[in-house]
Amino acid sequence: MSTTELDAAGITDPALRDAYTQCRALNAVHGRTYFLATRLLAPAQRPAIHALYGFARMADDVVDDPDADASPAAVAARLEEVRARMRRGLAGTDPRTLVTEGEPVVAALADTVARFGIDHRHLEDFMDSMAMDLTVTDYPTFDDLAGYVHGSAAVIGLQVLPVLGTVVPQEEAAPYAADLGVAFQVTNFLRDVGEDLDRGRVYLPAAELAAFGVDRDLLAWCRTTGRTDPRVRRALAHLVARTRAVYRRAERGIALLQPVSRPCVRTAHVLYGGILDEIVDADYDVLHRRVAVGNGRRAAVALPRLAHAVGTRWRTRWGGTRWRRRLAA
């Protein structure tokens, strides 16, 4: 992480600076779209976003990428260890102590949560959803999926909202932030149907699939044989359209954010929504390959907003003294 970002955020302790730098590295490697959008934020905001992403990635990896010989009980125990470490950090353990104990990601998380007054409940809800992945393999309806998506996605939007800042009372912007998190998550479900099947999970609600004559067995057959089925394409088309409606609803919240944060969120909104376009362009063939927004389109979307973001920061001086003063308050 650049010293400019850490200095702008008022992070001076060497151990904490290293902790935030490690979180940034996780974001850069694993969250390409997310990381690109984060570059559009003011320097003072970026370390906090990296810390939140770093912890989410750490917990998610416990569930999705366990050791090859790890039993389900061992994975569950490992996840509870992560929760216990999180709680210890949030309870006020000195972040520098956490770093010396080999917990840099938790240290950066705890520091960020304290600086921005992030509700601890959002972290607990996130961990609850991660635990669901260990026992729940499918969802009958969208109502059944709602609890999981709240913890795995909506609360991510709620966690970052205090970092982004709002021009209205935060509770007015919260529903839109949650909706955007949900839109991103369901987009991932649609893109990763094949990979999720390999992990034994189907996140797309069974009732929505059944309306088009699709079930888990048909999805598995397509995945195994490399063939497609028109029923699957129709079901995915329906779910893409449904997800676009969530994006439209969430978009109304961008204007409620601080001006300095809008280019970042707008870019993430457009690029993640672009994954849906790629799914359509691939004729809904998501069971045999992973679609992605190309680098050319990423640049075409991000570069104009980068110029706008720099101009906004210059006008408001958000990345300077005023922002550091807020962090120190």
mmCIF file of C-alpha atoms in Angstrom:
data_model
loop_
_atom_site.group_PDB
_atom_site.id
_atom_site.type_symbol
_atom_site.label_atom_id
_atom_site.label_comp_id
_atom_site.label_asym_id
_atom_site.label_seq_id
_atom_site.Cartn_x
_atom_site.Cartn_y
_atom_site.Cartn_z
ATOM 1 C CA MET A 1 0.000 0.000 0.000
ATOM 2 C CA SER A 2 1.375 3.432 -0.834
ATOM 3 C CA THR A 3 2.517 5.642 1.997
ATOM 4 C CA THR A 4 0.187 8.302 0.565
ATOM 5 C CA GLU A 5 -2.880 6.215 1.377
ATOM 6 C CA LEU A 6 -1.697 5.292 4.858
ATOM 7 C CA ASP A 7 -0.612 8.827 5.646
ATOM 8 C CA ALA A 8 -3.893 10.246 4.370
ATOM 9 C CA ALA A 9 -5.824 7.820 6.578
ATOM 10 C CA GLY A 10 -3.785 8.777 9.617
ATOM 11 C CA ILE A 11 -2.353 5.273 10.065
ATOM 12 C CA THR A 12 1.073 5.862 11.571
ATOM 13 C CA ASP A 13 1.901 2.772 13.614
ATOM 14 C CA PRO A 14 4.384 0.608 11.621
ATOM 15 C CA ALA A 15 2.711 -2.682 12.576
ATOM 16 C CA LEU A 16 -0.721 -1.430 11.545
ATOM 17 C CA ARG A 17 0.653 -0.028 8.310
ATOM 18 C CA ASP A 18 1.993 -3.475 7.488
ATOM 19 C CA ALA A 19 -1.373 -5.061 8.394
ATOM 20 C CA TYR A 20 -3.269 -2.763 6.052
ATOM 21 C CA THR A 21 -0.701 -3.380 3.328
ATOM 22 C CA GLN A 22 -1.325 -7.122 3.550
ATOM 23 C CA CYS A 23 -5.078 -6.543 3.205
ATOM 24 C CA ARG A 24 -4.464 -4.433 0.127
ATOM 25 C CA ALA A 25 -2.463 -7.272 -1.404
ATOM 26 C CA LEU A 26 -5.377 -9.674 -0.860
ATOM 27 C CA ASN A 27 -7.727 -7.254 -2.583
ATOM 28 C CA ALA A 28 -5.380 -6.727 -5.528
ATOM 29 C CA VAL A 29 -4.934 -10.460 -6.143
ATOM 30 C CA HIS A 30 -8.452 -11.767 -5.563
ATOM 31 C CA GLY A 31 -10.870 -8.901 -6.167
ATOM 32 C CA ARG A 32 -9.989 -7.435 -9.538
ATOM 33 C CA THR A 33 -13.202 -5.504 -10.154
ATOM 34 C CA TYR A 34 -13.502 -4.523 -6.505
ATOM 35 C CA PHE A 35 -9.866 -3.414 -6.367
ATOM 36 C CA LEU A 36 -10.160 -1.353 -9.544
ATOM 37 C CA ALA A 37 -13.206 0.448 -8.174
ATOM 38 C CA THR A 38 -11.419 1.064 -4.869
ATOM 39 C CA ARG A 39 -8.696 2.955 -6.722
ATOM 40 C CA LEU A 40 -11.316 5.621 -7.457
ATOM 41 C CA LEU A 41 -11.783 6.426 -3.781
ATOM 42 C CA ALA A 42 -9.853 9.108 -1.936
ATOM 43 C CA PRO A 43 -6.530 7.791 -0.615
ATOM 44 C CA ALA A 44 -7.751 8.158 2.969
ATOM 45 C CA GLN A 45 -10.679 5.821 2.327
ATOM 46 C CA ARG A 46 -8.846 2.977 0.610
ATOM 47 C CA PRO A 47 -7.126 1.277 3.575
ATOM 48 C CA ALA A 48 -10.454 0.731 5.340
ATOM 49 C CA ILE A 49 -12.004 -0.842 2.256
ATOM 50 C CA HIS A 50 -8.988 -3.118 1.866
ATOM 51 C CA ALA A 51 -9.284 -4.184 5.517
ATOM 52 C CA LEU A 52 -12.968 -5.060 5.170
ATOM 53 C CA TYR A 53 -12.285 -6.984 1.968
ATOM 54 C CA GLY A 54 -9.288 -8.754 3.486
ATOM 55 C CA PHE A 55 -11.277 -10.130 6.386
ATOM 56 C CA ALA A 56 -14.182 -11.210 4.176
ATOM 57 C CA ARG A 57 -11.739 -12.977 1.888
ATOM 58 C CA MET A 58 -10.003 -14.709 4.792
ATOM 59 C CA ALA A 59 -13.269 -16.110 6.161
ATOM 60 C CA ASP A 60 -14.540 -17.069 2.722
ATOM 61 C CA ASP A 61 -11.346 -18.977 1.937
ATOM 62 C CA VAL A 62 -11.793 -21.094 5.064
ATOM 63 C CA VAL A 63 -15.114 -22.302 3.653
ATOM 64 C CA ASP A 64 -14.399 -22.484 -0.073
ATOM 65 C CA ASP A 65 -10.735 -23.516 -0.129
ATOM 66 C CA PRO A 66 -10.110 -25.792 2.852
ATOM 67 C CA ASP A 67 -7.197 -28.193 3.042
ATOM 68 C CA ALA A 68 -7.792 -31.224 0.840
ATOM 69 C CA ASP A 69 -7.890 -33.609 3.797
ATOM 70 C CA ALA A 70 -9.918 -31.357 6.114
ATOM 71 C CA SER A 71 -13.119 -32.921 7.452
ATOM 72 C CA PRO A 72 -16.351 -30.859 7.584
ATOM 73 C CA ALA A 73 -15.965 -30.710 11.369
ATOM 74 C CA ALA A 74 -12.435 -29.393 11.022
ATOM 75 C CA VAL A 75 -13.537 -26.686 8.574
ATOM 76 C CA ALA A 76 -16.362 -25.677 10.922
ATOM 77 C CA ALA A 77 -13.922 -25.476 13.820
ATOM 78 C CA ARG A 78 -11.537 -23.377 11.740
ATOM 79 C CA LEU A 79 -14.343 -20.964 10.874
ATOM 80 C CA GLU A 80 -15.293 -20.630 14.535
ATOM 81 C CA GLU A 81 -11.651 -19.846 15.280
ATOM 82 C CA VAL A 82 -11.866 -16.990 12.780
ATOM 83 C CA ARG A 83 -15.026 -15.732 14.489
ATOM 84 C CA ALA A 84 -13.357 -15.922 17.907
ATOM 85 C CA ARG A 85 -10.355 -13.971 16.634
ATOM 86 C CA MET A 86 -12.675 -11.409 15.074
ATOM 87 C CA ARG A 87 -14.566 -10.976 18.340
ATOM 88 C CA ARG A 88 -11.337 -10.576 20.264
ATOM 89 C CA GLY A 89 -10.276 -7.834 17.892
ATOM 90 C CA LEU A 90 -13.629 -6.075 18.024
ATOM 91 C CA ALA A 91 -13.658 -6.307 21.824
ATOM 92 C CA GLY A 92 -10.802 -3.824 21.965
ATOM 93 C CA THR A 93 -7.618 -5.860 21.844
ATOM 94 C CA ASP A 94 -4.824 -3.514 20.802
ATOM 95 C CA PRO A 95 -4.419 -3.992 17.027
ATOM 96 C CA ARG A 96 -0.650 -3.856 17.476
ATOM 97 C CA THR A 97 -0.889 -6.849 19.794
ATOM 98 C CA LEU A 98 -2.894 -8.698 17.148
ATOM 99 C CA VAL A 99 -0.197 -8.010 14.566
ATOM 100 C CA THR A 100 2.537 -9.382 16.803
ATOM 101 C CA GLU A 101 0.384 -12.483 17.337
ATOM 102 C CA GLY A 102 0.192 -13.095 13.590
ATOM 103 C CA GLU A 103 -3.267 -11.595 13.041
ATOM 104 C CA PRO A 104 -2.656 -8.704 10.622
ATOM 105 C CA VAL A 105 -6.007 -8.975 8.828
ATOM 106 C CA VAL A 106 -7.969 -8.998 12.096
ATOM 107 C CA ALA A 107 -5.845 -6.095 13.339
ATOM 108 C CA ALA A 108 -6.680 -3.984 10.275
ATOM 109 C CA LEU A 109 -10.340 -4.971 10.539
ATOM 110 C CA ALA A 110 -10.558 -4.029 14.221
ATOM 111 C CA ASP A 111 -8.843 -0.707 13.574
ATOM 112 C CA THR A 112 -11.205 0.093 10.698
ATOM 113 C CA VAL A 113 -14.328 -0.856 12.653
ATOM 114 C CA ALA A 114 -13.248 1.386 15.532
ATOM 115 C CA ARG A 115 -12.348 4.325 13.296
ATOM 116 C CA PHE A 116 -15.630 4.319 11.415
ATOM 117 C CA GLY A 117 -18.018 3.042 14.072
ATOM 118 C CA ILE A 118 -19.101 0.045 11.984
ATOM 119 C CA ASP A 119 -21.823 -2.005 13.667
ATOM 120 C CA HIS A 120 -20.369 -5.274 14.981
ATOM 121 C CA ARG A 121 -23.645 -6.999 14.091
ATOM 122 C CA HIS A 122 -22.740 -6.750 10.406
ATOM 123 C CA LEU A 123 -19.604 -8.814 11.023
ATOM 124 C CA GLU A 124 -21.518 -11.388 13.066
ATOM 125 C CA ASP A 125 -24.159 -11.703 10.351
ATOM 126 C CA PHE A 126 -21.422 -12.218 7.797
ATOM 127 C CA MET A 127 -19.895 -15.031 9.816
ATOM 128 C CA ASP A 128 -23.337 -16.641 10.236
ATOM 129 C CA SER A 129 -23.705 -16.837 6.464
ATOM 130 C CA MET A 130 -20.228 -18.273 6.065
ATOM 131 C CA ALA A 131 -21.234 -21.003 8.521
ATOM 132 C CA MET A 132 -24.374 -21.726 6.470
ATOM 133 C CA ASP A 133 -22.150 -22.696 3.554
ATOM 134 C CA LEU A 134 -20.921 -25.640 5.606
ATOM 135 C CA THR A 135 -24.361 -27.223 5.999
ATOM 136 C CA VAL A 136 -26.796 -25.699 3.490
ATOM 137 C CA THR A 137 -26.433 -26.867 -0.105
ATOM 138 C CA ASP A 138 -29.507 -25.402 -1.797
ATOM 139 C CA TYR A 139 -32.370 -22.959 -1.298
ATOM 140 C CA PRO A 140 -36.021 -23.712 -2.164
ATOM 141 C CA THR A 141 -37.078 -20.077 -2.751
ATOM 142 C CA PHE A 142 -35.723 -16.544 -2.791
ATOM 143 C CA ASP A 143 -37.223 -16.061 0.659
ATOM 144 C CA ASP A 144 -35.098 -18.955 1.893
ATOM 145 C CA LEU A 145 -32.042 -17.464 0.205
ATOM 146 C CA ALA A 146 -32.672 -14.017 1.710
ATOM 147 C CA GLY A 147 -31.150 -14.819 5.092
ATOM 148 C CA TYR A 148 -27.950 -16.108 3.540
ATOM 149 C CA VAL A 149 -27.643 -13.192 1.118
ATOM 150 C CA HIS A 150 -28.232 -10.685 3.901
ATOM 151 C CA GLY A 151 -25.180 -11.948 5.767
ATOM 152 C CA SER A 152 -22.984 -12.710 2.777
ATOM 153 C CA ALA A 153 -23.711 -9.591 0.739
ATOM 154 C CA ALA A 154 -26.118 -6.978 2.104
ATOM 155 C CA VAL A 155 -24.018 -6.463 5.224
ATOM 156 C CA ILE A 156 -20.936 -5.864 3.062
ATOM 157 C CA GLY A 157 -22.676 -2.816 1.653
ATOM 158 C CA LEU A 158 -23.616 -1.752 5.174
ATOM 159 C CA GLN A 159 -20.038 -2.207 6.394
ATOM 160 C CA VAL A 160 -18.534 0.038 3.714
ATOM 161 C CA LEU A 161 -21.226 2.728 3.921
ATOM 162 C CA PRO A 162 -19.624 4.605 6.852
ATOM 163 C CA VAL A 163 -16.343 4.662 4.924
ATOM 164 C CA LEU A 164 -18.001 6.011 1.799
ATOM 165 C CA GLY A 165 -19.952 8.659 3.674
ATOM 166 C CA THR A 166 -23.398 10.016 2.833
ATOM 167 C CA VAL A 167 -25.049 13.376 2.209
ATOM 168 C CA VAL A 168 -28.188 12.218 4.008
ATOM 169 C CA PRO A 169 -28.629 10.408 7.324
ATOM 170 C CA GLN A 170 -26.892 7.062 6.948
ATOM 171 C CA GLU A 171 -30.068 5.071 7.581
ATOM 172 C CA GLU A 172 -31.620 6.588 4.432
ATOM 173 C CA ALA A 173 -28.804 5.281 2.253
ATOM 174 C CA ALA A 174 -28.520 1.896 3.987
ATOM 175 C CA PRO A 175 -31.236 0.038 2.013
ATOM 176 C CA TYR A 176 -29.589 0.968 -1.287
ATOM 177 C CA ALA A 177 -26.153 -0.078 -0.044
ATOM 178 C CA ALA A 178 -27.621 -3.423 1.001
ATOM 179 C CA ASP A 179 -29.346 -3.817 -2.385
ATOM 180 C CA LEU A 180 -26.085 -3.214 -4.221
ATOM 181 C CA GLY A 181 -24.364 -5.880 -2.151
ATOM 182 C CA VAL A 182 -27.166 -8.303 -2.989
ATOM 183 C CA ALA A 183 -26.958 -7.459 -6.705
ATOM 184 C CA PHE A 184 -23.224 -8.191 -6.695
ATOM 185 C CA GLN A 185 -23.751 -11.466 -4.857
ATOM 186 C CA VAL A 186 -26.505 -12.787 -7.111
ATOM 187 C CA THR A 187 -24.367 -11.823 -10.097
ATOM 188 C CA ASN A 188 -21.668 -14.058 -8.635
ATOM 189 C CA PHE A 189 -24.197 -16.868 -8.221
ATOM 190 C CA LEU A 190 -25.141 -16.618 -11.890
ATOM 191 C CA ARG A 191 -21.531 -16.452 -13.072
ATOM 192 C CA ASP A 192 -20.339 -19.288 -10.834
ATOM 193 C CA VAL A 193 -23.106 -21.887 -11.206
ATOM 194 C CA GLY A 194 -20.651 -24.505 -12.420
ATOM 195 C CA GLU A 195 -18.007 -23.859 -9.766
ATOM 196 C CA ASP A 196 -20.630 -23.868 -7.018
ATOM 197 C CA LEU A 197 -21.944 -27.198 -8.276
ATOM 198 C CA ASP A 198 -18.440 -28.601 -7.933
ATOM 199 C CA ARG A 199 -18.581 -27.565 -4.267
ATOM 200 C CA GLY A 200 -21.946 -29.270 -3.866
ATOM 201 C CA ARG A 201 -23.982 -26.058 -3.723
ATOM 202 C CA VAL A 202 -26.755 -24.498 -5.782
ATOM 203 C CA TYR A 203 -27.563 -20.940 -4.778
ATOM 204 C CA LEU A 204 -30.172 -20.323 -7.469
ATOM 205 C CA PRO A 205 -33.574 -20.948 -5.818
ATOM 206 C CA ALA A 206 -35.105 -24.281 -6.742
ATOM 207 C CA ALA A 207 -38.576 -22.823 -7.295
ATOM 208 C CA GLU A 208 -37.251 -20.297 -9.831
ATOM 209 C CA LEU A 209 -35.422 -23.048 -11.699
ATOM 210 C CA ALA A 210 -38.354 -25.469 -11.534
ATOM 211 C CA ALA A 211 -40.600 -22.937 -13.273
ATOM 212 C CA PHE A 212 -38.462 -23.571 -16.369
ATOM 213 C CA GLY A 213 -38.093 -27.321 -15.901
ATOM 214 C CA VAL A 214 -34.616 -27.107 -14.371
ATOM 215 C CA ASP A 215 -33.345 -28.901 -11.279
ATOM 216 C CA ARG A 216 -29.995 -29.743 -9.715
ATOM 217 C CA ASP A 217 -29.720 -32.967 -11.716
ATOM 218 C CA LEU A 218 -30.080 -31.139 -15.016
ATOM 219 C CA LEU A 219 -27.490 -28.551 -13.993
ATOM 220 C CA ALA A 220 -25.109 -31.330 -12.976
ATOM 221 C CA TRP A 221 -25.712 -33.152 -16.276
ATOM 222 C CA CYS A 222 -24.842 -30.003 -18.227
ATOM 223 C CA ARG A 223 -21.744 -29.460 -16.108
ATOM 224 C CA THR A 224 -20.558 -33.043 -16.535
ATOM 225 C CA THR A 225 -21.291 -33.510 -20.225
ATOM 226 C CA GLY A 226 -20.324 -30.063 -21.437
ATOM 227 C CA ARG A 227 -23.691 -29.743 -23.163
ATOM 228 C CA THR A 228 -26.270 -26.989 -22.841
ATOM 229 C CA ASP A 229 -30.040 -27.114 -22.496
ATOM 230 C CA PRO A 230 -32.601 -24.502 -23.576
ATOM 231 C CA ARG A 231 -34.426 -24.846 -20.271
ATOM 232 C CA VAL A 232 -31.309 -23.773 -18.408
ATOM 233 C CA ARG A 233 -30.833 -20.802 -20.695
ATOM 234 C CA ARG A 234 -34.416 -19.654 -20.158
ATOM 235 C CA ALA A 235 -34.082 -19.985 -16.379
ATOM 236 C CA LEU A 236 -30.854 -18.011 -16.352
ATOM 237 C CA ALA A 237 -32.359 -15.335 -18.600
ATOM 238 C CA HIS A 238 -35.175 -14.928 -16.086
ATOM 239 C CA LEU A 239 -32.729 -14.633 -13.188
ATOM 240 C CA VAL A 240 -30.528 -12.158 -15.065
ATOM 241 C CA ALA A 241 -33.569 -9.942 -15.658
ATOM 242 C CA ARG A 242 -34.518 -10.213 -11.996
ATOM 243 C CA THR A 243 -31.010 -9.218 -10.938
ATOM 244 C CA ARG A 244 -30.978 -6.223 -13.275
ATOM 245 C CA ALA A 245 -34.008 -4.930 -11.375
ATOM 246 C CA VAL A 246 -31.996 -5.074 -8.135
ATOM 247 C CA TYR A 247 -29.210 -3.061 -9.787
ATOM 248 C CA ARG A 248 -31.729 -0.433 -10.895
ATOM 249 C CA ARG A 249 -33.094 -0.182 -7.376
ATOM 250 C CA ALA A 250 -29.619 0.098 -5.859
ATOM 251 C CA GLU A 251 -28.513 2.736 -8.373
ATOM 252 C CA ARG A 252 -30.794 5.303 -6.772
ATOM 253 C CA GLY A 253 -28.595 5.244 -3.687
ATOM 254 C CA ILE A 254 -25.415 6.417 -5.432
ATOM 255 C CA ALA A 255 -26.554 10.042 -5.346
ATOM 256 C CA LEU A 256 -26.924 9.743 -1.564
ATOM 257 C CA LEU A 257 -23.194 9.085 -1.114
ATOM 258 C CA GLN A 258 -20.552 11.727 -0.585
ATOM 259 C CA PRO A 259 -19.480 13.038 -4.017
ATOM 260 C CA VAL A 260 -15.954 11.697 -3.560
ATOM 261 C CA SER A 261 -17.306 8.146 -3.274
ATOM 262 C CA ARG A 262 -19.707 8.154 -6.193
ATOM 263 C CA PRO A 263 -17.218 7.386 -9.008
ATOM 264 C CA CYS A 264 -16.046 4.269 -7.176
ATOM 265 C CA VAL A 265 -19.521 2.919 -6.532
ATOM 266 C CA ARG A 266 -20.725 3.858 -10.003
ATOM 267 C CA THR A 267 -17.792 1.987 -11.533
ATOM 268 C CA ALA A 268 -18.434 -1.110 -9.430
ATOM 269 C CA HIS A 269 -22.127 -0.899 -10.340
ATOM 270 C CA VAL A 270 -21.378 -0.738 -14.066
ATOM 271 C CA LEU A 271 -18.605 -3.342 -14.112
ATOM 272 C CA TYR A 272 -20.415 -5.903 -11.997
ATOM 273 C CA GLY A 273 -23.577 -5.288 -13.977
ATOM 274 C CA GLY A 274 -21.443 -5.886 -17.039
ATOM 275 C CA ILE A 275 -20.925 -9.471 -15.905
ATOM 276 C CA LEU A 276 -24.626 -9.978 -16.595
ATOM 277 C CA ASP A 277 -24.047 -8.639 -20.114
ATOM 278 C CA GLU A 278 -21.232 -11.135 -20.560
ATOM 279 C CA ILE A 279 -23.503 -13.961 -19.410
ATOM 280 C CA VAL A 280 -26.077 -12.962 -22.005
ATOM 281 C CA ASP A 281 -23.418 -12.608 -24.712
ATOM 282 C CA ALA A 282 -22.191 -16.122 -23.851
ATOM 283 C CA ASP A 283 -25.740 -17.404 -24.467
ATOM 284 C CA TYR A 284 -25.946 -18.233 -20.735
ATOM 285 C CA ASP A 285 -23.200 -20.823 -21.000
ATOM 286 C CA VAL A 286 -21.963 -20.450 -17.412
ATOM 287 C CA LEU A 287 -21.768 -24.137 -16.621
ATOM 288 C CA HIS A 288 -18.650 -24.734 -18.678
ATOM 289 C CA ARG A 289 -16.690 -21.499 -18.339
ATOM 290 C CA ARG A 290 -16.381 -18.419 -16.165
ATOM 291 C CA VAL A 291 -17.376 -15.227 -17.927
ATOM 292 C CA ALA A 292 -15.652 -11.958 -17.060
ATOM 293 C CA VAL A 293 -15.592 -8.335 -18.105
ATOM 294 C CA GLY A 294 -12.575 -7.794 -20.346
ATOM 295 C CA ASN A 295 -9.722 -5.429 -19.518
ATOM 296 C CA GLY A 296 -10.674 -3.123 -22.376
ATOM 297 C CA ARG A 297 -14.133 -2.569 -21.002
ATOM 298 C CA ARG A 298 -12.754 -2.184 -17.481
ATOM 299 C CA ALA A 299 -10.487 0.593 -18.669
ATOM 300 C CA ALA A 300 -13.211 2.247 -20.741
ATOM 301 C CA VAL A 301 -15.477 2.387 -17.702
ATOM 302 C CA ALA A 302 -12.911 3.209 -15.039
ATOM 303 C CA LEU A 303 -10.642 5.787 -16.686
ATOM 304 C CA PRO A 304 -13.253 8.542 -17.235
ATOM 305 C CA ARG A 305 -14.448 8.050 -13.668
ATOM 306 C CA LEU A 306 -10.889 8.217 -12.419
ATOM 307 C CA ALA A 307 -10.543 11.657 -13.948
ATOM 308 C CA HIS A 308 -13.843 12.679 -12.371
ATOM 309 C CA ALA A 309 -12.788 11.248 -9.017
ATOM 310 C CA VAL A 310 -9.505 13.167 -9.049
ATOM 311 C CA GLY A 311 -11.360 16.354 -9.884
ATOM 312 C CA THR A 312 -13.842 15.800 -7.086
ATOM 313 C CA ARG A 313 -11.092 15.126 -4.560
ATOM 314 C CA TRP A 314 -9.262 18.250 -5.640
ATOM 315 C CA ARG A 315 -12.374 20.380 -5.258
ATOM 316 C CA THR A 316 -13.398 18.999 -1.898
ATOM 317 C CA ARG A 317 -9.883 18.279 -0.547
ATOM 318 C CA TRP A 318 -11.420 15.100 0.894
ATOM 319 C CA GLY A 319 -8.129 13.245 0.912
ATOM 320 C CA GLY A 320 -6.361 15.927 2.898
ATOM 321 C CA THR A 321 -6.563 17.559 6.283
ATOM 322 C CA ARG A 322 -10.341 17.466 6.623
ATOM 323 C CA TRP A 323 -10.521 13.698 6.078
ATOM 324 C CA ARG A 324 -7.654 13.006 8.484
ATOM 325 C CA ARG A 325 -9.363 15.175 11.073
ATOM 326 C CA ARG A 326 -12.525 13.099 10.747
ATOM 327 C CA LEU A 327 -10.604 9.851 11.217
ATOM 328 C CA ALA A 328 -8.936 11.195 14.314
ATOM 329 C CA ALA A 329 -12.232 12.346 15.853
#
